[in-house]
CSV table of N, CA and C in Angstrom, one decimal:
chain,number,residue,atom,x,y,z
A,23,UNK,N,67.9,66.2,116.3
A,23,UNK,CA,68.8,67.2,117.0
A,23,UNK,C,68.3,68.6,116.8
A,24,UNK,N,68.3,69.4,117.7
A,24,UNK,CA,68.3,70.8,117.5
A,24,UNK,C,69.3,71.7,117.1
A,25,UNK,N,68.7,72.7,116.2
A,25,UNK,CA,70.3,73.4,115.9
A,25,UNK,C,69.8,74.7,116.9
A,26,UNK,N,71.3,75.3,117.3
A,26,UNK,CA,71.5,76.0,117.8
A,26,UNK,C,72.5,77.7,117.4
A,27,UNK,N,71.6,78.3,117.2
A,27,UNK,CA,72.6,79.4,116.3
A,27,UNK,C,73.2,80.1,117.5
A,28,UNK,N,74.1,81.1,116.9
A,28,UNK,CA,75.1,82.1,117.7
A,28,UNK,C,74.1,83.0,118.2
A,29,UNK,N,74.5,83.9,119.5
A,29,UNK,CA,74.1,85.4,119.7
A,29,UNK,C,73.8,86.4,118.9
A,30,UNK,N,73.4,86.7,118.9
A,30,UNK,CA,72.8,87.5,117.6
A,30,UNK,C,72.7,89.3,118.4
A,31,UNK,N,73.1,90.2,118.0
A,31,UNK,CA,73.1,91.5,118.6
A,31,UNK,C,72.2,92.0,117.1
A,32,UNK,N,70.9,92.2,117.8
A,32,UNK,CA,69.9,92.8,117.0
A,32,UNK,C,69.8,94.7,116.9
A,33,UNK,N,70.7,95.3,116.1
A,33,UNK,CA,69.8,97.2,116.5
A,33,UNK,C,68.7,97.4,116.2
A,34,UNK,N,68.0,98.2,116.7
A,34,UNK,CA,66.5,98.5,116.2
A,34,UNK,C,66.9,100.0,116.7
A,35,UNK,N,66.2,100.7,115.5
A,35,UNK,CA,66.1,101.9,115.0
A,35,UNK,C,64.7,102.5,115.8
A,36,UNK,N,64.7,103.6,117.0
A,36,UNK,CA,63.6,103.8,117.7
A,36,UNK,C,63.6,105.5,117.3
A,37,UNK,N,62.2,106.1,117.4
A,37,UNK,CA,62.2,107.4,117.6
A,37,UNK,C,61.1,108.0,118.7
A,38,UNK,N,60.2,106.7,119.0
A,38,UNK,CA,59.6,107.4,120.7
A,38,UNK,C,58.1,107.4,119.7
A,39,UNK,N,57.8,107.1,118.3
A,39,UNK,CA,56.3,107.1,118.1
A,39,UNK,C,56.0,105.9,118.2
A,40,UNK,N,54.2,105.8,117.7
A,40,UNK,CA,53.8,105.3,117.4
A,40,UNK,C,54.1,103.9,116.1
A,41,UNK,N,55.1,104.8,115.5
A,41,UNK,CA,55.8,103.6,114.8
A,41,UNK,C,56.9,102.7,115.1
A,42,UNK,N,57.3,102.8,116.1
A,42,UNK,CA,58.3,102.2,117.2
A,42,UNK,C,57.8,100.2,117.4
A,43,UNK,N,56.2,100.4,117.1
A,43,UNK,CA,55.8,99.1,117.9
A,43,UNK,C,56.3,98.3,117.0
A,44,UNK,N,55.9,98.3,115.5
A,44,UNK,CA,55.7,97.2,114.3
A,44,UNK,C,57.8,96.6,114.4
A,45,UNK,N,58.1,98.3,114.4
A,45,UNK,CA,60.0,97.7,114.2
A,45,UNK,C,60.3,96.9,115.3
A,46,UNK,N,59.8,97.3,116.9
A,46,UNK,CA,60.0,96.1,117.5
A,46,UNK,C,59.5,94.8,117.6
A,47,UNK,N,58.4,95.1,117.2
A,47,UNK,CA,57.7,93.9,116.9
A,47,UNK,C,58.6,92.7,116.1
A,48,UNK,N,59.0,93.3,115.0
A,48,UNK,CA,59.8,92.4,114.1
A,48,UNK,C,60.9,92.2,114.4
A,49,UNK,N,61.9,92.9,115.3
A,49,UNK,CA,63.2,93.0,115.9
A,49,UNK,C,62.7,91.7,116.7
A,50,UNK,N,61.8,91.2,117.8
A,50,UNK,CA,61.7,90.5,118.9
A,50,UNK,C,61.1,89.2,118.5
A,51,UNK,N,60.9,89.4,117.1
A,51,UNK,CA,59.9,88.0,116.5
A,51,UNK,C,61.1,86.6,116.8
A,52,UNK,N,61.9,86.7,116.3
A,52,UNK,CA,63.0,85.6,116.6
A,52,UNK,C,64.0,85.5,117.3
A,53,UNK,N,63.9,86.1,118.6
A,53,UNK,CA,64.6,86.2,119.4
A,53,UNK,C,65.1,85.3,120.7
A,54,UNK,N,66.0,84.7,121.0
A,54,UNK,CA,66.8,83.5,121.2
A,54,UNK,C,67.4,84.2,122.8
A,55,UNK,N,67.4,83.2,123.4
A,55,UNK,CA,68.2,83.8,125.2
A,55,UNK,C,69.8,83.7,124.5
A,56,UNK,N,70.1,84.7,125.3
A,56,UNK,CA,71.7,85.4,125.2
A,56,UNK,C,71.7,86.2,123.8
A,57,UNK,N,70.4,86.6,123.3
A,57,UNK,CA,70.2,87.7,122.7
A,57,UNK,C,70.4,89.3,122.7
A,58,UNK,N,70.9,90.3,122.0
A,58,UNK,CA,71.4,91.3,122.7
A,58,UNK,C,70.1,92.6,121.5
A,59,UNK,N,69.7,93.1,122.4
A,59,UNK,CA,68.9,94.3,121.6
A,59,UNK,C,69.6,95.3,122.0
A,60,UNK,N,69.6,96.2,120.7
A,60,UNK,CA,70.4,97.5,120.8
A,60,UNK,C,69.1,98.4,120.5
A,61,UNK,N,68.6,99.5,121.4
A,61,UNK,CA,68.1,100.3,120.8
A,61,UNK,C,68.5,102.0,120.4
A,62,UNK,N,68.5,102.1,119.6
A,62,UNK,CA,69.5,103.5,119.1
A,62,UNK,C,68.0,104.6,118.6
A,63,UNK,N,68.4,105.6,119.3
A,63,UNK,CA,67.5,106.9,119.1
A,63,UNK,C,68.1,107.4,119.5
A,64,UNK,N,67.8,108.3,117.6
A,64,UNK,CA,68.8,109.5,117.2
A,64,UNK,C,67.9,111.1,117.6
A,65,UNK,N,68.9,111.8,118.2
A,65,UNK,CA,68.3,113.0,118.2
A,65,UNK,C,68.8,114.0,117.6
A,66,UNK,N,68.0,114.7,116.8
A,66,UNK,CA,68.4,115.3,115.7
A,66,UNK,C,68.5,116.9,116.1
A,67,UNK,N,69.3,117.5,115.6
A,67,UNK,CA,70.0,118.7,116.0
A,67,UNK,C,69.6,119.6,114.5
A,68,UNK,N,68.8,120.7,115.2
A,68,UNK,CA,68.6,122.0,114.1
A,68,UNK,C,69.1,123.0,114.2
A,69,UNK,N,69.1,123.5,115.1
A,69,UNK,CA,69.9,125.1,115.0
A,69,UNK,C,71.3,125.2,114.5
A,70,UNK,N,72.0,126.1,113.5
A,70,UNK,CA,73.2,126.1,113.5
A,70,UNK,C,74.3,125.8,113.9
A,71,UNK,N,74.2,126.9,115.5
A,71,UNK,CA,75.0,126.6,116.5
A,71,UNK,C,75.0,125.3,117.3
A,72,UNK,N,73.7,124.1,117.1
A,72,UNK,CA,73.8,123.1,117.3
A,72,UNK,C,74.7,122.5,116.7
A,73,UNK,N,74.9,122.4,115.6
A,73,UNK,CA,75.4,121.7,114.3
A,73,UNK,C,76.6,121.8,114.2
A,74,UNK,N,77.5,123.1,114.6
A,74,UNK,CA,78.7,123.7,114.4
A,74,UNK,C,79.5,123.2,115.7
A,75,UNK,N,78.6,123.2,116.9
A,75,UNK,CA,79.3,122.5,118.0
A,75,UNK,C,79.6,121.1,117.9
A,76,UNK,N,78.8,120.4,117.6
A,76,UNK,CA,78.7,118.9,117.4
A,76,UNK,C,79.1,118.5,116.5
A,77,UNK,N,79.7,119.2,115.2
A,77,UNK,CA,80.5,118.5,113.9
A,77,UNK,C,81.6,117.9,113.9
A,78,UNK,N,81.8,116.8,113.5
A,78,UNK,CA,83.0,116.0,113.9
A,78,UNK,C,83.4,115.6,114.5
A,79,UNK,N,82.3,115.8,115.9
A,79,UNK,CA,82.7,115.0,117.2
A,79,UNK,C,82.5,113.7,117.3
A,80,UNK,N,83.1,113.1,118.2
A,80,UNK,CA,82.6,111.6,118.2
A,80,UNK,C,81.2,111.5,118.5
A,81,UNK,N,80.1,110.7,117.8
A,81,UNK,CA,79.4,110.3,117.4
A,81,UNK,C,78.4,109.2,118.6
A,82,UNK,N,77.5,109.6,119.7
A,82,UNK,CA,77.5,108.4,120.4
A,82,UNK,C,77.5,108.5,121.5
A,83,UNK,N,79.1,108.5,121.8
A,83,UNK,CA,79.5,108.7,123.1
A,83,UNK,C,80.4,110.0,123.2
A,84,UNK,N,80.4,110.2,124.3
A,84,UNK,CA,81.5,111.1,124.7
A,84,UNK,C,80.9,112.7,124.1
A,85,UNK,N,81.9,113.2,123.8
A,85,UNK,CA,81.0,115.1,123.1
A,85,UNK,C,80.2,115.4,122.9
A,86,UNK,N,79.4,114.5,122.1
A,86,UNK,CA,78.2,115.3,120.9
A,86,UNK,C,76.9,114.9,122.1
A,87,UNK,N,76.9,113.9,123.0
A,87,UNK,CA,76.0,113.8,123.4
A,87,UNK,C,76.3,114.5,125.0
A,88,UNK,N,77.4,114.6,125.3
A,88,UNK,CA,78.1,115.3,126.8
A,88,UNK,C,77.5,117.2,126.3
A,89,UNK,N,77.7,117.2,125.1
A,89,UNK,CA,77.4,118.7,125.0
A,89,UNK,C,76.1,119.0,124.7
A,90,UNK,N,75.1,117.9,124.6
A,90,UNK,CA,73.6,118.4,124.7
A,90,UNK,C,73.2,118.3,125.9
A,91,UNK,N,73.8,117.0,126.7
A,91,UNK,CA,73.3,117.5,127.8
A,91,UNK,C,73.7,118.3,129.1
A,92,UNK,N,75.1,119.4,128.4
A,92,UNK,CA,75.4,119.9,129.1
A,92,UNK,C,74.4,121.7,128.4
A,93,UNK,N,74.0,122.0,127.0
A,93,UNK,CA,73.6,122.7,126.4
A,93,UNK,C,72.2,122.9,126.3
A,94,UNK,N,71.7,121.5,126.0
A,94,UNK,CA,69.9,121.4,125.7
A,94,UNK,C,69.7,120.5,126.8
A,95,UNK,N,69.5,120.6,128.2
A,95,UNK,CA,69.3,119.6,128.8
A,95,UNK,C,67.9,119.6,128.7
A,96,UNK,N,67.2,119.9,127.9
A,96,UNK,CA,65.2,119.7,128.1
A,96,UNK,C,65.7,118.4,127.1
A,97,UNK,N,65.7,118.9,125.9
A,97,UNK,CA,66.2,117.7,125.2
A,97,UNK,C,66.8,116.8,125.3
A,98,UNK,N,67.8,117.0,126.2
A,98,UNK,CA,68.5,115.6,126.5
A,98,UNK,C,67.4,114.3,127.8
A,99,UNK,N,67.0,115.1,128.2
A,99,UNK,CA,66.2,114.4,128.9
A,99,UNK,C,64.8,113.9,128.6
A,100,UNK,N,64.2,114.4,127.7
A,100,UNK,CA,63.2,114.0,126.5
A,100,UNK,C,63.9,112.6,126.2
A,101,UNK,N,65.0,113.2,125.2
A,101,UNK,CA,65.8,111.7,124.8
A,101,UNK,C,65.8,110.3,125.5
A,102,UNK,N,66.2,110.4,127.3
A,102,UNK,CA,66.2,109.7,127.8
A,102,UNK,C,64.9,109.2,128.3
A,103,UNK,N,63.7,109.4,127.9
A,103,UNK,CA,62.3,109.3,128.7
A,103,UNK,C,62.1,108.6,127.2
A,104,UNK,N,62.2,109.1,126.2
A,104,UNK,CA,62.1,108.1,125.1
A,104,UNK,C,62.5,106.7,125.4
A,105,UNK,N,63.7,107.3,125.0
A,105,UNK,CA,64.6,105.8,125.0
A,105,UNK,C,63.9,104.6,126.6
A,106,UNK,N,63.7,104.9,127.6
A,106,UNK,CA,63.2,104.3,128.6
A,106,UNK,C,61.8,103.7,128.4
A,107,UNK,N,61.0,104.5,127.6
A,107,UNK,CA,59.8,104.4,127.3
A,107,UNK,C,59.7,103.2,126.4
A,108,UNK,N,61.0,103.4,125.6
A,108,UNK,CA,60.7,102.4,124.2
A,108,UNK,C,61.2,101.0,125.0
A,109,UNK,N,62.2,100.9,125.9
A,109,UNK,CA,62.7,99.6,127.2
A,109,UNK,C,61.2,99.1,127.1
A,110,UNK,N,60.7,99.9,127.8
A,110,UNK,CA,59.3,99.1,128.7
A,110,UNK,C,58.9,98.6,127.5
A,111,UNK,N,58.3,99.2,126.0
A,111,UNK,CA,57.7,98.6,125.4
A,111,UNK,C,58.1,97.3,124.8
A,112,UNK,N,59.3,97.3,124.5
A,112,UNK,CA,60.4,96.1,124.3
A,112,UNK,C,59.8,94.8,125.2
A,113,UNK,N,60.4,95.2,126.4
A,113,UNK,CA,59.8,94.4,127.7
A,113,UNK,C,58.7,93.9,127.3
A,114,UNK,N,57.8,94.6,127.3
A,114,UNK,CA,56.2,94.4,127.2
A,114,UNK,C,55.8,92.9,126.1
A,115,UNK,N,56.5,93.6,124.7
A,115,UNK,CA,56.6,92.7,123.6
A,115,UNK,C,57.2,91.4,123.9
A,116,UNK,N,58.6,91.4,124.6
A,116,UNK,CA,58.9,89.9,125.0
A,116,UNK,C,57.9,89.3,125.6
A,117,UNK,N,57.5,89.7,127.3
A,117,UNK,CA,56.3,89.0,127.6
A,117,UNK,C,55.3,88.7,127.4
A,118,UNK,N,54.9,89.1,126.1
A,118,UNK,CA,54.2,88.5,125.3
A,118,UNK,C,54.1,87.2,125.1
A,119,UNK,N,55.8,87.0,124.3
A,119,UNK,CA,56.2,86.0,123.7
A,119,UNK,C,56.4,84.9,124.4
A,120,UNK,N,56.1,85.5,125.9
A,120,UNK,CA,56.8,84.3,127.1
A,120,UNK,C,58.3,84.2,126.7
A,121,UNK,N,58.9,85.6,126.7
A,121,UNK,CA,60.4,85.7,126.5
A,121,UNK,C,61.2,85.4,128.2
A,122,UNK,N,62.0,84.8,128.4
A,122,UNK,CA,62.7,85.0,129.6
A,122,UNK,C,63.7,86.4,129.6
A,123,UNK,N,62.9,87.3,130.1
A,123,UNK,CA,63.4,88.5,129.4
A,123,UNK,C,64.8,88.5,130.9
A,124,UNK,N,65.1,87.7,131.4
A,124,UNK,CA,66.1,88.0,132.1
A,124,UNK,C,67.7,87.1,130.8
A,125,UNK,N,66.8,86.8,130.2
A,125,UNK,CA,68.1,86.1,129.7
A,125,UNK,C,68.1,86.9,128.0
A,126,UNK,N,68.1,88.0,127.6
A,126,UNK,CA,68.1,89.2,126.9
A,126,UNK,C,68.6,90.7,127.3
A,127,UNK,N,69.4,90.8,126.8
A,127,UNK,CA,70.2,92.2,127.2
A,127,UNK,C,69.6,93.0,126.1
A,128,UNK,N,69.0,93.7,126.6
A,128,UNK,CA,68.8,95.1,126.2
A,128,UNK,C,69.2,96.3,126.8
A,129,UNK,N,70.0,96.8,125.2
A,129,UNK,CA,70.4,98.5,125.7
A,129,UNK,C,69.6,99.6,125.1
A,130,UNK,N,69.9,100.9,125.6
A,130,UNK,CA,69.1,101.8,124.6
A,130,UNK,C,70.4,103.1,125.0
A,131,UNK,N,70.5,103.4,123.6
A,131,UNK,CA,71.6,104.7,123.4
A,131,UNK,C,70.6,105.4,122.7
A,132,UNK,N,71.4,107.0,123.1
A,132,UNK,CA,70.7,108.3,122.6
A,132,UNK,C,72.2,108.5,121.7
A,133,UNK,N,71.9,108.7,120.2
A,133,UNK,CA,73.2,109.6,119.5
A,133,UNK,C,72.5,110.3,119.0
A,134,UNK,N,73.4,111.2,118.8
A,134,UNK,CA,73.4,112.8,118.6
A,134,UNK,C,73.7,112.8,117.0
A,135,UNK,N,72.5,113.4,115.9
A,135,UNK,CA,72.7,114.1,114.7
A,135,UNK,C,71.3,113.1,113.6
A,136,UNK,N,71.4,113.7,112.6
A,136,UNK,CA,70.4,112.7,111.9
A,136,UNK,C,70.7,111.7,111.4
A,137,UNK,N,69.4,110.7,111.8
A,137,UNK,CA,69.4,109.4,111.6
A,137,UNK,C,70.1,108.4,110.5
A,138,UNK,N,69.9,109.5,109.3
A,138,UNK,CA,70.1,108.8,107.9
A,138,UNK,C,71.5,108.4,108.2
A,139,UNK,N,72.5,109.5,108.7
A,139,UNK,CA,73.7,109.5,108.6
A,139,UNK,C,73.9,108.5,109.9
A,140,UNK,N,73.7,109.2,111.3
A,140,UNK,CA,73.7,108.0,112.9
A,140,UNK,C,73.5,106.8,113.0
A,141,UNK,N,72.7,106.3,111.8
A,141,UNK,CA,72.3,104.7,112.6
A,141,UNK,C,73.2,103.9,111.9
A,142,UNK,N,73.6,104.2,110.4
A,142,UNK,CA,74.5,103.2,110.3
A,142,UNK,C,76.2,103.6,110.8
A,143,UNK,N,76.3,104.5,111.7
A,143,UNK,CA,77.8,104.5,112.4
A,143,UNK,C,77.0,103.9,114.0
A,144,UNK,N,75.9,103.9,114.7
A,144,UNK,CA,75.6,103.4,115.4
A,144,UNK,C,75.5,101.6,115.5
A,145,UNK,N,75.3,101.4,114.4
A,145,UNK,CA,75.2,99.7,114.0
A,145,UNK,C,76.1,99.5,114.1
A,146,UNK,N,77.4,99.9,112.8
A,146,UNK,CA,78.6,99.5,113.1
A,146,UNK,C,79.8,99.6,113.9
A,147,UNK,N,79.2,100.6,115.1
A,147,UNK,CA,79.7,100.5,116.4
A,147,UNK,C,79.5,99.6,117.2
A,148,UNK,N,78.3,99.3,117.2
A,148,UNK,CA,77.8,97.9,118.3
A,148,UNK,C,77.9,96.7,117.8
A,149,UNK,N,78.5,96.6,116.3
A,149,UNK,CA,78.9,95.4,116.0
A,149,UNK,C,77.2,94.5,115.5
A,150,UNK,N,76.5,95.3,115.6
A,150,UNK,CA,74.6,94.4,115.0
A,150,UNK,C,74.8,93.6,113.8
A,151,UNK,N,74.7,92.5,114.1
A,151,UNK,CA,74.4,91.4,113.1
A,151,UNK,C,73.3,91.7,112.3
A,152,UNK,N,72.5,92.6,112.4
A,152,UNK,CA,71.2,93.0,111.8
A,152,UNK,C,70.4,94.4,112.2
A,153,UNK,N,70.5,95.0,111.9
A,153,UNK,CA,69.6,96.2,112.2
A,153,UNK,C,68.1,96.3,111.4
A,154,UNK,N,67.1,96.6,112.4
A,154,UNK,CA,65.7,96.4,111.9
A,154,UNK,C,65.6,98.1,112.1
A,155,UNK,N,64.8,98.7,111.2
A,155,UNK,CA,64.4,99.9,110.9
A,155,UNK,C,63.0,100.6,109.9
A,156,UNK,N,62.3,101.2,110.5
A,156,UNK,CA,61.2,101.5,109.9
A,156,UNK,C,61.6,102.2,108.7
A,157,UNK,N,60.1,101.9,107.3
A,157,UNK,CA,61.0,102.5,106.2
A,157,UNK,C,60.0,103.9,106.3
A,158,UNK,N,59.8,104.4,107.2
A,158,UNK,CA,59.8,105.8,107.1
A,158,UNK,C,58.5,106.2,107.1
A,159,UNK,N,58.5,107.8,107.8
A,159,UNK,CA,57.0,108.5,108.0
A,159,UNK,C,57.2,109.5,107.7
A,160,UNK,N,58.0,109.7,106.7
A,160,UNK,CA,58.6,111.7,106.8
A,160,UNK,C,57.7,111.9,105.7
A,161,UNK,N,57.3,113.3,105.5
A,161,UNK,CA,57.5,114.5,104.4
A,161,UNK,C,58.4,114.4,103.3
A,162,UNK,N,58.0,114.3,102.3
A,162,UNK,CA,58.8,114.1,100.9
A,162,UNK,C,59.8,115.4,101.1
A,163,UNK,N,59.0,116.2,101.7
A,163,UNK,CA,60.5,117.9,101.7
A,163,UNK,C,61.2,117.1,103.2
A,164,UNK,N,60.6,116.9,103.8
A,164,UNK,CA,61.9,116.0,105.4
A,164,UNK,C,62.7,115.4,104.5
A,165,UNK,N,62.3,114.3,103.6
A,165,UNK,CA,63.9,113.5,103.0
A,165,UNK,C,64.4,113.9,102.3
A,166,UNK,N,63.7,115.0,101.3
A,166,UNK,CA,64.8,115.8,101.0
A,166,UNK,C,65.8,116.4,101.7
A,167,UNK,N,65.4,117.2,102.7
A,167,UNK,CA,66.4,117.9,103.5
A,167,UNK,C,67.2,117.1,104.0
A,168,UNK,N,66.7,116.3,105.2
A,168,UNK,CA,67.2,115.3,106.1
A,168,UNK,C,68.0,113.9,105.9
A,169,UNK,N,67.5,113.4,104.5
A,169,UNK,CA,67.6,112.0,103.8
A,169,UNK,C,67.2,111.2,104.3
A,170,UNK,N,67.2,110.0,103.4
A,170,UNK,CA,66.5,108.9,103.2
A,170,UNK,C,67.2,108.0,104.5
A,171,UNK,N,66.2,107.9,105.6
A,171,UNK,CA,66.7,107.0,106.9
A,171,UNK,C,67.4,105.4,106.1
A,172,UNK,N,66.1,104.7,106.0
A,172,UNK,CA,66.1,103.7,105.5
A,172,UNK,C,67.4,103.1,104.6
A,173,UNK,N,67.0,104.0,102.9
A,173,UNK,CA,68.0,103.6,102.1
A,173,UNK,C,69.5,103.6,102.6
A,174,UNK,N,69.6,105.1,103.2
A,174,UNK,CA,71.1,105.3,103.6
A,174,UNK,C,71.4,104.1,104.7
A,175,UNK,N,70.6,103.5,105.4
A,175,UNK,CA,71.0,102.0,106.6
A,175,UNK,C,71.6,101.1,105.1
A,176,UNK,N,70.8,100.9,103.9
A,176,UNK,CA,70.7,100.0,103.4
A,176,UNK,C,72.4,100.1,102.8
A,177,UNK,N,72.3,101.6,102.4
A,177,UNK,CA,73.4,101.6,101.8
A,177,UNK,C,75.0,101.3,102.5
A,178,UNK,N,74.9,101.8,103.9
A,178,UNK,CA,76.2,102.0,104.6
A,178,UNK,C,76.5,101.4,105.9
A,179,UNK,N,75.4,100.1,106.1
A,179,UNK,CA,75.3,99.1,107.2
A,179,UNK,C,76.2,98.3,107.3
A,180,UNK,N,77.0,97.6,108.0
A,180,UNK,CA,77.8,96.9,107.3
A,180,UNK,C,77.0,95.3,107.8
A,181,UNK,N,76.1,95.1,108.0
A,181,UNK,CA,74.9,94.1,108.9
A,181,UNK,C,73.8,93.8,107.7
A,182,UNK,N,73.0,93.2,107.6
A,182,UNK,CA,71.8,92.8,107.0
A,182,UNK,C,70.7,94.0,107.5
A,183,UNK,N,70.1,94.7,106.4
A,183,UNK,CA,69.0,95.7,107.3
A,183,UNK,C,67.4,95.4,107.1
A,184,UNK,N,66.7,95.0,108.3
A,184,UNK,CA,65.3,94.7,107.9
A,184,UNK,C,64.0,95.9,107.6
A,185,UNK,N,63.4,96.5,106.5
A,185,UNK,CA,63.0,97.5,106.5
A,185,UNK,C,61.3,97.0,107.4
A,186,UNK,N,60.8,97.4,108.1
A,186,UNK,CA,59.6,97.3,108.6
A,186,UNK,C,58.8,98.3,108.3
């Protein structure tokens, strides 16, 4: 007999490089029809008055991302050409696999602030059984400032997290 596991809502942690392929890669390795991929790309906010507008707000949806692209619309629309970009590549990878990519829901959300802190309230927003995430390409001074993407998933996921 075959076994048959549950749905599985996979996040995968995207930022639009070159390192995008390997986390999807591994995100799509065991991937089952009525599978759900979440792709979350965070866009990170530097200026002050970015910071000061966006603090506290809901996270995601609604404000923080209504007010970039009512503020930074170059950026907000960067964001979206990412996020679309990283679809196709997604796509690409299933049919590889000879995925029936009609029977796979894939989404891609843009949240608003840095990663370290966004992806694990993004995971445990969509409910991910697992979140896959690159263990990182920064600048020893980026994680200082920015922090540690990775560990902080590991720490505050409430999911199993795959470091790729």
């Amino acid at each position: 007999p075959s076994f048959s596991r549950p749905n599985v809502r996979i996040g995968v942690a995207v930022d639009g490089t070159e390192f995008d392929v390997p986390v999807i890669e591994a995100a799509v390795r065991s991937i089952q029809e009525g599978d759900t991929i979440e792709l979350f790309h965070c866009q990170e906010l530097f200026s002050p008055d970015q910071r000061f507008d966006c603090l506290n707000r809901e996270m995601g949806t609604g404000t923080a991302v209504d007010w970039l692209h009512a503020n930074d619309h170059k950026t907000f629309q960067e964001a979206q050409v990412t996020l679309q970009r990283v679809k196709q590549t997604t796509l690409s990878l299933l049919n590889q696999l000879n995925v029936d990519v009609s029977k796979i829901e894939i989404n891609g959300k843009m949240w608003v602030g840095l990663p370290s802190k966004v992806l694990p309230l993004a995971c445990n927003d969509k409910h991910c059984d697992i979140l896959v995430v690159g263990r990182g390409h920064s600048s020893r001074l980026k994680t200082m400032l920015l922090g540690n993407v990775s560990k902080n998933c590991l720490e505050h996921c409430h999911c199993p997290v795959v470091l790729v």
